[in-house]
Amino acid sequence: MKHILIFNLVAILFVACTNMKTETAKDQNAELIFPKGNKVTNNNFTGTAWVQMFVSPDSIYDASIGNVTFEPNARTNWHKHPGGQILLVTEGKGFYQEKGKPAQHIQKGDIVKIPPGVEHWHGASSSNGLTHIAISPNIDKGNVEWLQPVTDEEYVEVNKN
Ligand code: MN
């Protein structure tokens, strides 16, 4: 009788723990407003990043809109947008830096307006991931121009501040 009781107790605890795990995974997915999309495999990023495109430019909407998720340490290469870009930060912490200027800390809730033709990069910090929606308008002025990677030296420097 005692053994059955203990067995049942262990069984109940096991089921409870398994359910807790399932709930946690579900909650994490539920917190995502937009899907992470696909892992970036090109050489325009350093580290692990994910991109989900929402809008591709067409004859009515002259804009490219997508969601970018950076894991800690991940960042774009230096690059320029001939038509400018707006970032809406939806999660995490990271950096935005224009060439020749100090990096700016950016975090959830921040909006970054990037002027046309200005060389810059954006990405996560070394200890936090970062997710932003990237709106690139005026695609008629040209597509993104990719440049050199943000070196580990450059990246370590901004993470000190
Ligand atoms: Mn950009």
PDB file of C-alpha atoms and ligand atoms in Angstrom:
ATOM      1  CA  MET A   1       0.000   0.000   0.000  1.00  0.00           C
ATOM      2  CA  LYS A   2       2.798   2.388   1.013  1.00  0.00           C
ATOM      3  CA  HIS A   3       4.757   1.488  -2.120  1.00  0.00           C
ATOM      4  CA  ILE A   4       1.791   2.215  -4.366  1.00  0.00           C
ATOM      5  CA  LEU A   5       1.368   5.585  -2.687  1.00  0.00           C
ATOM      6  CA  ILE A   6       5.011   6.508  -3.251  1.00  0.00           C
ATOM      7  CA  PHE A   7       4.850   5.241  -6.826  1.00  0.00           C
ATOM      8  CA  ASN A   8       1.789   7.407  -7.477  1.00  0.00           C
ATOM      9  CA  LEU A   9       3.457  10.415  -5.898  1.00  0.00           C
ATOM     10  CA  VAL A  10       6.538   9.965  -8.114  1.00  0.00           C
ATOM     11  CA  ALA A  11       4.312   9.508 -11.175  1.00  0.00           C
ATOM     12  CA  ILE A  12       2.383  12.708 -10.379  1.00  0.00           C
ATOM     13  CA  LEU A  13       5.613  14.679  -9.884  1.00  0.00           C
ATOM     14  CA  PHE A  14       6.971  13.322 -13.168  1.00  0.00           C
ATOM     15  CA  VAL A  15       3.840  14.323 -15.085  1.00  0.00           C
ATOM     16  CA  ALA A  16       3.838  17.755 -13.403  1.00  0.00           C
ATOM     17  CA  CYS A  17       7.472  18.399 -14.382  1.00  0.00           C
ATOM     18  CA  THR A  18       6.895  17.266 -17.967  1.00  0.00           C
ATOM     19  CA  ASN A  19       3.895  19.587 -18.268  1.00  0.00           C
ATOM     20  CA  MET A  20       5.900  22.500 -16.853  1.00  0.00           C
ATOM     21  CA  LYS A  21       8.538  21.999 -19.550  1.00  0.00           C
ATOM     22  CA  THR A  22       5.899  21.936 -22.297  1.00  0.00           C
ATOM     23  CA  GLU A  23       4.282  25.099 -20.948  1.00  0.00           C
ATOM     24  CA  THR A  24       7.608  26.960 -20.890  1.00  0.00           C
ATOM     25  CA  ALA A  25       8.323  26.159 -24.536  1.00  0.00           C
ATOM     26  CA  LYS A  26       4.792  27.210 -25.509  1.00  0.00           C
ATOM     27  CA  ASP A  27       5.072  30.487 -23.586  1.00  0.00           C
ATOM     28  CA  GLN A  28       8.340  31.356 -25.314  1.00  0.00           C
ATOM     29  CA  ASN A  29       6.797  30.831 -28.735  1.00  0.00           C
ATOM     30  CA  ALA A  30       3.725  32.807 -27.715  1.00  0.00           C
ATOM     31  CA  GLU A  31       5.972  35.779 -26.835  1.00  0.00           C
ATOM     32  CA  LEU A  32       7.237  36.042 -30.415  1.00  0.00           C
ATOM     33  CA  ILE A  33       5.112  38.556 -32.332  1.00  0.00           C
ATOM     34  CA  PHE A  34       6.682  37.657 -35.690  1.00  0.00           C
ATOM     35  CA  PRO A  35       8.497  34.473 -36.727  1.00  0.00           C
ATOM     36  CA  LYS A  36      12.302  34.375 -36.513  1.00  0.00           C
ATOM     37  CA  GLY A  37      12.454  33.232 -40.127  1.00  0.00           C
ATOM     38  CA  ASN A  38      15.568  31.697 -41.641  1.00  0.00           C
ATOM     39  CA  LYS A  39      19.142  31.644 -40.411  1.00  0.00           C
ATOM     40  CA  VAL A  40      21.313  34.052 -42.392  1.00  0.00           C
ATOM     41  CA  THR A  41      23.870  32.105 -44.441  1.00  0.00           C
ATOM     42  CA  ASN A  42      25.445  34.941 -46.492  1.00  0.00           C
ATOM     43  CA  ASN A  43      28.667  36.800 -45.591  1.00  0.00           C
ATOM     44  CA  ASN A  44      26.963  40.126 -44.833  1.00  0.00           C
ATOM     45  CA  PHE A  45      26.648  39.251 -41.138  1.00  0.00           C
ATOM     46  CA  THR A  46      29.008  38.054 -38.394  1.00  0.00           C
ATOM     47  CA  GLY A  47      27.626  35.498 -35.928  1.00  0.00           C
ATOM     48  CA  THR A  48      24.172  33.921 -35.901  1.00  0.00           C
ATOM     49  CA  ALA A  49      21.244  35.990 -37.199  1.00  0.00           C
ATOM     50  CA  TRP A  50      17.766  35.208 -38.475  1.00  0.00           C
ATOM     51  CA  VAL A  51      15.694  37.072 -41.071  1.00  0.00           C
ATOM     52  CA  GLN A  52      11.984  36.996 -41.850  1.00  0.00           C
ATOM     53  CA  MET A  53      10.955  39.197 -44.797  1.00  0.00           C
ATOM     54  CA  PHE A  54       7.478  40.771 -44.545  1.00  0.00           C
ATOM     55  CA  VAL A  55       7.294  43.072 -47.562  1.00  0.00           C
ATOM     56  CA  SER A  56       9.304  43.078 -50.788  1.00  0.00           C
ATOM     57  CA  PRO A  57       9.189  46.224 -52.925  1.00  0.00           C
ATOM     58  CA  ASP A  58       6.696  46.281 -55.775  1.00  0.00           C
ATOM     59  CA  SER A  59       5.026  48.880 -58.016  1.00  0.00           C
ATOM     60  CA  ILE A  60       2.760  50.068 -55.155  1.00  0.00           C
ATOM     61  CA  TYR A  61       4.938  49.720 -52.021  1.00  0.00           C
ATOM     62  CA  ASP A  62       8.479  50.961 -52.665  1.00  0.00           C
ATOM     63  CA  ALA A  63       9.866  49.465 -49.442  1.00  0.00           C
ATOM     64  CA  SER A  64      11.550  46.401 -48.077  1.00  0.00           C
ATOM     65  CA  ILE A  65      10.391  45.388 -44.571  1.00  0.00           C
ATOM     66  CA  GLY A  66      11.686  42.489 -42.524  1.00  0.00           C
ATOM     67  CA  ASN A  67      12.390  41.207 -39.034  1.00  0.00           C
ATOM     68  CA  VAL A  68      15.995  40.536 -37.978  1.00  0.00           C
ATOM     69  CA  THR A  69      16.982  38.561 -34.872  1.00  0.00           C
ATOM     70  CA  PHE A  70      20.621  38.702 -33.734  1.00  0.00           C
ATOM     71  CA  GLU A  71      22.009  36.254 -31.180  1.00  0.00           C
ATOM     72  CA  PRO A  72      24.580  37.725 -28.721  1.00  0.00           C
ATOM     73  CA  ASN A  73      27.744  38.799 -30.638  1.00  0.00           C
ATOM     74  CA  ALA A  74      25.928  38.824 -34.001  1.00  0.00           C
ATOM     75  CA  ARG A  75      25.972  41.984 -36.136  1.00  0.00           C
ATOM     76  CA  THR A  76      25.664  43.181 -39.715  1.00  0.00           C
ATOM     77  CA  ASN A  77      28.670  44.166 -41.813  1.00  0.00           C
ATOM     78  CA  TRP A  78      29.182  47.872 -42.362  1.00  0.00           C
ATOM     79  CA  HIS A  79      26.681  48.935 -45.051  1.00  0.00           C
ATOM     80  CA  LYS A  80      24.682  51.801 -46.616  1.00  0.00           C
ATOM     81  CA  HIS A  81      21.057  52.257 -47.642  1.00  0.00           C
ATOM     82  CA  PRO A  82      20.678  54.649 -50.605  1.00  0.00           C
ATOM     83  CA  GLY A  83      17.072  55.320 -49.508  1.00  0.00           C
ATOM     84  CA  GLY A  84      17.711  55.300 -45.732  1.00  0.00           C
ATOM     85  CA  GLN A  85      16.393  52.855 -43.157  1.00  0.00           C
ATOM     86  CA  ILE A  86      14.278  52.824 -39.981  1.00  0.00           C
ATOM     87  CA  LEU A  87      14.789  50.223 -37.238  1.00  0.00           C
ATOM     88  CA  LEU A  88      12.050  49.403 -34.714  1.00  0.00           C
ATOM     89  CA  VAL A  89      13.692  47.501 -31.848  1.00  0.00           C
ATOM     90  CA  THR A  90      11.249  44.938 -30.456  1.00  0.00           C
ATOM     91  CA  GLU A  91      13.485  42.870 -28.156  1.00  0.00           C
ATOM     92  CA  GLY A  92      16.858  42.814 -26.426  1.00  0.00           C
ATOM     93  CA  LYS A  93      19.880  45.105 -26.388  1.00  0.00           C
ATOM     94  CA  GLY A  94      22.565  46.007 -28.894  1.00  0.00           C
ATOM     95  CA  PHE A  95      24.266  48.745 -30.883  1.00  0.00           C
ATOM     96  CA  TYR A  96      23.874  51.098 -33.820  1.00  0.00           C
ATOM     97  CA  GLN A  97      27.032  52.794 -35.070  1.00  0.00           C
ATOM     98  CA  GLU A  98      27.696  55.288 -37.856  1.00  0.00           C
ATOM     99  CA  LYS A  99      31.223  55.343 -39.308  1.00  0.00           C
ATOM    100  CA  GLY A 100      33.460  57.777 -37.410  1.00  0.00           C
ATOM    101  CA  LYS A 101      30.989  58.180 -34.511  1.00  0.00           C
ATOM    102  CA  PRO A 102      30.653  56.418 -31.135  1.00  0.00           C
ATOM    103  CA  ALA A 103      28.254  53.440 -31.100  1.00  0.00           C
ATOM    104  CA  GLN A 104      24.809  54.067 -29.616  1.00  0.00           C
ATOM    105  CA  HIS A 105      23.207  51.595 -27.223  1.00  0.00           C
ATOM    106  CA  ILE A 106      19.827  50.500 -28.562  1.00  0.00           C
ATOM    107  CA  GLN A 107      17.177  48.393 -26.833  1.00  0.00           C
ATOM    108  CA  LYS A 108      13.560  47.226 -26.962  1.00  0.00           C
ATOM    109  CA  GLY A 109      11.302  50.196 -27.736  1.00  0.00           C
ATOM    110  CA  ASP A 110      13.942  52.276 -29.546  1.00  0.00           C
ATOM    111  CA  ILE A 111      13.452  53.669 -33.044  1.00  0.00           C
ATOM    112  CA  VAL A 112      16.559  54.388 -35.139  1.00  0.00           C
ATOM    113  CA  LYS A 113      16.391  56.596 -38.247  1.00  0.00           C
ATOM    114  CA  ILE A 114      19.364  55.935 -40.512  1.00  0.00           C
ATOM    115  CA  PRO A 115      19.991  58.651 -43.120  1.00  0.00           C
ATOM    116  CA  PRO A 116      20.460  57.705 -46.789  1.00  0.00           C
ATOM    117  CA  GLY A 117      24.024  56.799 -47.783  1.00  0.00           C
ATOM    118  CA  VAL A 118      25.477  56.801 -44.244  1.00  0.00           C
ATOM    119  CA  GLU A 119      27.862  53.912 -43.565  1.00  0.00           C
ATOM    120  CA  HIS A 120      26.775  52.038 -40.406  1.00  0.00           C
ATOM    121  CA  TRP A 121      26.154  48.683 -38.716  1.00  0.00           C
ATOM    122  CA  HIS A 122      23.636  47.321 -36.223  1.00  0.00           C
ATOM    123  CA  GLY A 123      23.520  44.221 -34.065  1.00  0.00           C
ATOM    124  CA  ALA A 124      23.367  42.580 -30.651  1.00  0.00           C
ATOM    125  CA  SER A 125      25.665  43.223 -27.705  1.00  0.00           C
ATOM    126  CA  SER A 126      28.017  40.487 -26.524  1.00  0.00           C
ATOM    127  CA  SER A 127      25.726  39.604 -23.610  1.00  0.00           C
ATOM    128  CA  ASN A 128      22.233  40.171 -25.112  1.00  0.00           C
ATOM    129  CA  GLY A 129      20.351  39.222 -28.248  1.00  0.00           C
ATOM    130  CA  LEU A 130      18.592  41.909 -30.300  1.00  0.00           C
ATOM    131  CA  THR A 131      15.504  41.826 -32.510  1.00  0.00           C
ATOM    132  CA  HIS A 132      14.428  44.686 -34.775  1.00  0.00           C
ATOM    133  CA  ILE A 133      12.079  45.294 -37.649  1.00  0.00           C
ATOM    134  CA  ALA A 134      14.028  46.922 -40.500  1.00  0.00           C
ATOM    135  CA  ILE A 135      12.111  49.229 -42.837  1.00  0.00           C
ATOM    136  CA  SER A 136      14.035  50.230 -45.952  1.00  0.00           C
ATOM    137  CA  PRO A 137      12.038  52.796 -47.983  1.00  0.00           C
ATOM    138  CA  ASN A 138      12.841  54.439 -51.326  1.00  0.00           C
ATOM    139  CA  ILE A 139      14.206  51.260 -52.884  1.00  0.00           C
ATOM    140  CA  ASP A 140      13.996  53.093 -56.239  1.00  0.00           C
ATOM    141  CA  LYS A 141      17.184  54.903 -55.056  1.00  0.00           C
ATOM    142  CA  GLY A 142      19.001  51.576 -54.852  1.00  0.00           C
ATOM    143  CA  ASN A 143      19.428  48.490 -52.735  1.00  0.00           C
ATOM    144  CA  VAL A 144      21.579  48.051 -49.649  1.00  0.00           C
ATOM    145  CA  GLU A 145      25.302  48.314 -50.367  1.00  0.00           C
ATOM    146  CA  TRP A 146      27.234  45.759 -48.292  1.00  0.00           C
ATOM    147  CA  LEU A 147      30.770  46.605 -47.130  1.00  0.00           C
ATOM    148  CA  GLN A 148      33.450  45.093 -44.843  1.00  0.00           C
ATOM    149  CA  PRO A 149      32.656  43.122 -41.648  1.00  0.00           C
ATOM    150  CA  VAL A 150      32.717  44.808 -38.224  1.00  0.00           C
ATOM    151  CA  THR A 151      36.006  43.372 -36.918  1.00  0.00           C
ATOM    152  CA  ASP A 152      36.277  41.664 -33.544  1.00  0.00           C
ATOM    153  CA  GLU A 153      38.499  44.598 -32.444  1.00  0.00           C
ATOM    154  CA  GLU A 154      35.825  47.163 -33.404  1.00  0.00           C
ATOM    155  CA  TYR A 155      33.122  45.061 -31.737  1.00  0.00           C
ATOM    156  CA  VAL A 156      35.035  44.473 -28.483  1.00  0.00           C
ATOM    157  CA  GLU A 157      35.653  48.238 -28.271  1.00  0.00           C
ATOM    158  CA  VAL A 158      31.941  49.187 -28.442  1.00  0.00           C
ATOM    159  CA  ASN A 159      31.030  46.485 -25.912  1.00  0.00           C
ATOM    160  CA  LYS A 160      33.392  48.130 -23.362  1.00  0.00           C
ATOM    161  CA  ASN A 161      31.230  51.258 -23.231  1.00  0.00           C
TER     162      ASN A 161
HETATM  163 MN    MN B   1      21.138  49.151 -41.932  1.00  0.00          MN
END
